């Protein structure tokens, strides 16, 4: 990617997640151009107008409601469009309806001559990332799902709150499906380089080991709790997408837990699933293969099995 060229991000879907991401993108000034697309053209136009009116308080940027043809010169196309997860609904319940939507969207994007990086946020994100890779014909490194980037952030936040440590100094991953079969990687969790279970033993007054299990359960089930209260989750995932956007546009070589294609790593093949990976201007530079405990390996393989069984005709 030529760092001197004008950068463009196209956002497809201006619902809760798409509009939150667009607002965050304007605030942080990461791109030169932002194009909004939505089936409801007036909603995209209204968002573009609203965002442009905030320009005097933010960063200079061209923002407009566009067409699929605008994807041709885009560095990144972010897809947030699709049916939302409703109360009591799992992410996997959304497969059939969102796969149909994606086949159309990805086809239209590719017709434009797009040759950048896809970022996928719509659920079930692992399966729809795989579908986007298949539908687009792009190399796997240029199709990235948000994966467990949000789950990892929730994990770090709750651990930081529990130990009274800045969450940015808590290093811990959630891997697997972005959903009910995800797993915490306790074997690599640490605070400032100190293994988290060791840190717990040194600071366990008034605490019990079951608290850590409860923290993970709250991470895993966070979306259900938020959806019950306000109908959707969108701010934190928008920030996660923004973090990925920055890693790509600024060629940061950042390690982030994303949904990417595994080709033998962790003993898994031909599946998109949440793992730590290095992200730069080309997309996925490298999948990091952690030395997991036996229990963690089993849980990751179980998560992969559930995803494979749910993928059905997309394969």
Coordinates of C-alpha atoms in Angstrom, one line a residue:
X1 CA 0.0 0.0 0.0
X2 CA 1.3 3.4 -1.0
X3 CA 1.2 5.5 2.2
X4 CA 1.1 8.7 0.1
X5 CA -2.1 7.8 -1.7
X6 CA -5.6 8.9 -0.6
X7 CA -7.0 6.3 1.6
X8 CA -10.6 5.2 1.4
X9 CA -12.9 3.1 3.6
X10 CA -16.3 2.0 2.4
X11 CA -18.8 1.0 5.1
X12 CA -21.6 -1.3 3.9
X13 CA -24.5 -1.2 6.4
X14 CA -25.4 2.0 8.4
X15 CA -27.2 0.3 11.2
X16 CA -26.1 0.4 14.8
X17 CA -22.6 -1.0 14.2
X18 CA -22.0 0.7 10.9
X19 CA -23.0 4.2 12.1
X20 CA -21.0 3.7 15.4
X21 CA -17.9 2.7 13.4
X22 CA -18.4 5.7 11.0
X23 CA -18.6 8.1 13.9
X24 CA -15.4 6.6 15.5
X25 CA -13.6 6.8 12.2
X26 CA -14.4 10.5 11.8
X27 CA -13.3 11.1 15.4
X28 CA -9.9 9.4 15.0
X29 CA -9.2 10.7 11.5
X30 CA -7.6 7.5 10.2
X31 CA -8.7 7.7 6.6
X32 CA -9.0 10.5 4.0
X33 CA -12.3 9.3 2.5
X34 CA -15.3 7.5 4.0
X35 CA -18.2 6.1 1.8
X36 CA -21.4 4.9 3.3
X37 CA -23.6 2.3 1.5
X38 CA -26.9 1.0 2.7
X39 CA -30.0 -0.7 1.2
X40 CA -31.8 2.3 2.7
X41 CA -30.1 5.0 0.6
X42 CA -31.7 7.8 2.6
X43 CA -30.3 6.5 5.9
X44 CA -26.8 6.5 4.3
X45 CA -27.3 10.0 3.0
X46 CA -28.6 11.2 6.4
X47 CA -25.6 9.7 8.2
X48 CA -23.2 11.3 5.7
X49 CA -24.8 14.7 6.2
X50 CA -24.8 14.3 10.0
X51 CA -21.1 13.2 10.0
X52 CA -20.1 16.0 7.7
X53 CA -21.6 18.6 10.0
X54 CA -19.3 17.4 12.7
X55 CA -16.2 18.0 10.5
X56 CA -15.3 21.3 12.1
X57 CA -14.8 19.5 15.4
X58 CA -13.0 16.5 13.9
X59 CA -10.5 15.7 11.2
X60 CA -10.7 16.8 7.5
X61 CA -12.2 13.9 5.5
X62 CA -14.5 13.4 2.5
X63 CA -17.7 11.6 3.5
X64 CA -20.5 10.7 1.2
X65 CA -23.3 8.2 0.6
X66 CA -22.1 6.2 -2.4
X67 CA -22.5 3.3 -4.7
X68 CA -20.8 -0.1 -5.1
X69 CA -18.7 1.5 -7.9
X70 CA -17.0 3.5 -5.1
X71 CA -15.5 0.3 -3.8
X72 CA -13.1 0.1 -6.8
X73 CA -10.6 2.5 -5.2
X74 CA -11.2 1.5 -1.6
X75 CA -8.4 0.2 0.7
X76 CA -10.9 -1.4 3.0
X77 CA -14.5 -2.5 2.7
X78 CA -16.2 -3.0 6.1
X79 CA -19.4 -5.0 6.0
X80 CA -21.7 -4.6 8.9
X81 CA -24.9 -5.2 7.0
X82 CA -27.3 -8.0 7.7
X83 CA -29.9 -9.2 10.2
X84 CA -29.2 -8.5 13.8
X85 CA -29.1 -10.9 16.7
X86 CA -32.4 -10.7 18.6
X87 CA -33.2 -11.5 22.2
X88 CA -32.7 -15.2 22.9
X89 CA -31.2 -15.7 19.4
X90 CA -27.6 -17.2 19.0
X91 CA -25.2 -15.9 16.4
X92 CA -25.4 -19.2 14.6
X93 CA -29.2 -18.7 14.2
X94 CA -28.5 -15.9 11.7
X95 CA -26.5 -18.0 9.1
X96 CA -29.1 -18.6 6.4
X97 CA -30.5 -15.1 6.1
X98 CA -27.1 -13.4 6.3
X99 CA -25.3 -15.7 3.9
X100 CA -27.8 -14.7 1.2
X101 CA -27.3 -11.1 1.9
X102 CA -23.6 -11.5 1.7
X103 CA -23.6 -13.3 -1.6
X104 CA -25.2 -10.3 -3.2
X105 CA -23.1 -7.7 -1.4
X106 CA -19.7 -9.4 -2.0
X107 CA -20.7 -10.0 -5.7
X108 CA -21.5 -6.3 -6.2
X109 CA -18.2 -5.1 -4.4
X110 CA -16.1 -7.4 -6.6
X111 CA -17.8 -6.2 -9.8
X112 CA -16.4 -2.8 -9.0
X113 CA -12.8 -4.1 -9.4
X114 CA -12.2 -3.9 -5.6
X115 CA -8.7 -5.2 -4.7
X116 CA -8.3 -4.2 -1.0
X117 CA -9.1 -5.8 2.3
X118 CA -12.5 -6.9 3.5
X119 CA -13.3 -6.5 7.2
X120 CA -16.4 -8.5 8.3
X121 CA -18.4 -7.7 11.4
X122 CA -21.8 -9.3 10.7
X123 CA -22.7 -12.4 12.7
X124 CA -22.1 -15.2 12.6
X125 CA -18.8 -13.5 11.8
X126 CA -16.6 -16.6 11.4
X127 CA -18.9 -18.3 8.9
X128 CA -19.6 -15.0 7.0
X129 CA -15.9 -14.3 6.8
X130 CA -15.4 -17.7 5.2
X131 CA -18.3 -17.0 2.9
X132 CA -16.8 -13.7 1.9
X133 CA -13.5 -15.4 1.1
X134 CA -15.3 -18.0 -1.1
X135 CA -17.6 -15.5 -2.8
X136 CA -14.8 -12.9 -3.5
X137 CA -12.1 -15.1 -4.8
X138 CA -9.6 -12.9 -2.9
X139 CA -6.5 -14.4 -1.1
X140 CA -7.4 -15.4 2.4
X141 CA -5.1 -12.8 3.9
X142 CA -7.3 -10.0 2.5
X143 CA -10.6 -11.2 4.1
X144 CA -10.6 -10.6 7.9
X145 CA -13.4 -11.2 10.4
X146 CA -13.6 -9.2 13.6
X147 CA -13.5 -12.7 15.3
X148 CA -12.8 -12.6 19.0
X149 CA -11.3 -9.1 19.0
X150 CA -14.3 -7.8 21.1
X151 CA -14.4 -10.9 23.3
X152 CA -10.7 -10.4 24.0
X153 CA -11.4 -6.7 24.9
X154 CA -14.2 -7.7 27.2
X155 CA -11.9 -10.3 28.9
X156 CA -9.1 -7.7 29.4
X157 CA -11.6 -5.2 30.8
X158 CA -13.2 -7.5 33.3
X159 CA -9.8 -8.9 34.4
X160 CA -8.5 -5.4 34.8
X161 CA -11.5 -4.4 36.8
X162 CA -11.2 -7.5 39.0
X163 CA -7.5 -6.9 39.8
X164 CA -7.7 -3.1 39.8
X165 CA -5.2 -3.0 36.9
X166 CA -5.4 -0.8 33.7
X167 CA -6.9 -3.1 31.1
X168 CA -4.3 -2.1 28.6
X169 CA -1.7 -3.8 30.9
X170 CA -3.7 -7.0 31.0
X171 CA -2.7 -9.4 28.2
X172 CA -5.1 -12.2 27.6
X173 CA -6.9 -13.8 24.6
X174 CA -10.3 -15.3 23.8
X175 CA -10.0 -17.8 20.9
X176 CA -12.4 -19.9 18.8
X177 CA -15.9 -19.0 17.6
X178 CA -17.2 -15.6 18.3
X179 CA -20.0 -17.2 20.2
X180 CA -21.0 -19.8 22.7
X181 CA -18.1 -22.1 22.2
X182 CA -15.3 -19.6 22.5
X183 CA -12.6 -20.2 25.1
X184 CA -10.3 -18.2 27.4
X185 CA -6.6 -18.9 27.0
X186 CA -5.6 -18.9 30.7
X187 CA -2.2 -20.5 29.8
X188 CA -1.0 -17.3 28.2
X189 CA -2.9 -14.6 30.2
X190 CA -0.6 -12.3 32.1
X191 CA -0.4 -8.9 33.9
X192 CA 2.7 -7.1 33.0
X193 CA 4.4 -10.3 32.0
X194 CA 3.4 -12.1 35.3
X195 CA 1.2 -15.2 34.6
X196 CA -2.3 -14.3 35.7
X197 CA -2.8 -17.4 37.8
X198 CA 0.4 -16.7 39.6
X199 CA -0.7 -13.1 40.1
X200 CA -4.0 -14.4 41.5
X201 CA -2.2 -16.6 44.0
X202 CA -0.1 -13.6 45.2
X203 CA -3.2 -11.4 45.5
X204 CA -6.0 -13.8 46.5
X205 CA -7.1 -12.2 49.8
X206 CA -10.9 -11.8 49.5
X207 CA -10.9 -13.6 46.1
X208 CA -11.6 -17.2 45.0
X209 CA -10.5 -19.1 41.9
X210 CA -14.2 -19.5 40.9
X211 CA -14.2 -15.7 40.3
X212 CA -12.1 -16.2 37.2
X213 CA -14.6 -18.7 35.7
X214 CA -17.3 -16.2 36.4
X215 CA -15.4 -13.5 34.6
X216 CA -15.1 -15.7 31.5
X217 CA -18.9 -16.6 31.6
X218 CA -19.6 -12.8 31.7
X219 CA -17.4 -12.3 28.7
X220 CA -19.0 -15.1 26.7
X221 CA -22.6 -14.1 27.5
X222 CA -22.0 -10.3 27.4
X223 CA -23.9 -9.8 24.1
X224 CA -27.0 -11.5 25.6
X225 CA -27.0 -9.2 28.6
X226 CA -26.5 -6.1 26.5
X227 CA -29.2 -7.1 23.9
X228 CA -31.7 -7.7 26.7
X229 CA -31.1 -4.2 28.0
X230 CA -30.7 -2.1 24.9
X231 CA -31.4 -4.3 21.8
X232 CA -27.9 -4.4 20.3
X233 CA -24.2 -4.2 20.9
X234 CA -22.4 -1.7 18.8
X235 CA -20.0 0.8 20.5
X236 CA -17.3 -1.7 21.5
X237 CA -17.3 -3.7 18.3
X238 CA -17.1 -0.4 16.4
X239 CA -13.9 0.4 18.4
X240 CA -12.6 -3.0 17.6
X241 CA -13.2 -2.5 13.8
X242 CA -11.5 0.9 14.1
X243 CA -8.4 -0.8 15.7
X244 CA -8.3 -3.2 12.8
X245 CA -8.6 -0.3 10.3
X246 CA -5.7 1.5 11.9
X247 CA -3.5 -1.6 11.8
X248 CA -4.2 -2.0 8.1
X249 CA -4.0 1.6 6.9
X250 CA -0.9 2.4 9.0
X251 CA 0.8 -1.0 8.3
X252 CA 1.2 -1.5 12.0
X253 CA 1.9 -5.3 12.1
X254 CA -0.3 -5.5 15.2
X255 CA -1.2 -8.7 17.0
X256 CA -5.0 -8.9 17.2
X257 CA -7.5 -11.8 17.7
X258 CA -9.3 -12.0 14.5
X259 CA -11.2 -14.5 12.4
X260 CA -8.9 -15.8 9.7
X261 CA -8.4 -18.9 7.6
X262 CA -6.5 -21.7 9.3
X263 CA -4.4 -24.0 7.0
X264 CA -3.0 -26.5 9.4
X265 CA -2.4 -24.2 12.4
X266 CA -3.7 -25.7 15.6
X267 CA -4.4 -28.9 13.7
X268 CA -7.3 -27.2 11.9
X269 CA -7.9 -26.6 8.2
X270 CA -10.3 -24.8 5.9
X271 CA -12.0 -22.8 8.6
X272 CA -12.2 -19.2 9.7
X273 CA -12.0 -18.9 13.5
X274 CA -10.7 -16.4 16.1
X275 CA -7.0 -16.7 16.7
X276 CA -4.1 -14.2 17.4
X277 CA -2.7 -12.9 14.1
X278 CA -0.4 -10.2 12.8
X279 CA -2.3 -7.6 10.8
X280 CA -0.7 -5.1 8.4
X281 CA -1.5 -3.3 5.1
X282 CA -1.8 -6.6 3.3
X283 CA -4.3 -8.0 5.8
X284 CA -3.1 -11.1 7.7
X285 CA 0.6 -11.3 7.7
X286 CA 0.9 -14.4 9.9
X287 CA -1.2 -16.5 12.2
X288 CA 0.4 -16.9 15.6
X289 CA 0.3 -20.5 16.8
X290 CA 0.3 -20.4 20.6
X291 CA 1.4 -23.4 22.7
X292 CA -2.0 -24.2 24.2
X293 CA -2.7 -26.5 27.1
X294 CA -4.4 -29.9 26.2
X295 CA -7.7 -28.6 27.6
X296 CA -7.5 -25.4 25.5
X297 CA -6.7 -27.5 22.4
X298 CA -9.7 -29.7 23.0
X299 CA -12.0 -26.7 23.5
X300 CA -10.6 -25.0 20.3
X301 CA -11.3 -28.1 18.3
X302 CA -14.8 -28.4 19.7
X303 CA -15.4 -24.8 18.7
X304 CA -14.2 -25.5 15.2
X305 CA -16.4 -28.6 15.0
X306 CA -19.5 -26.6 15.9
X307 CA -18.6 -24.0 13.2
X308 CA -18.0 -26.6 10.6
X309 CA -21.3 -28.3 11.3
X310 CA -23.1 -25.0 11.1
X311 CA -21.5 -23.9 7.8
X312 CA -23.5 -26.3 5.6
X313 CA -23.8 -25.3 2.0
X314 CA -21.3 -22.4 2.3
X315 CA -18.5 -25.1 2.2

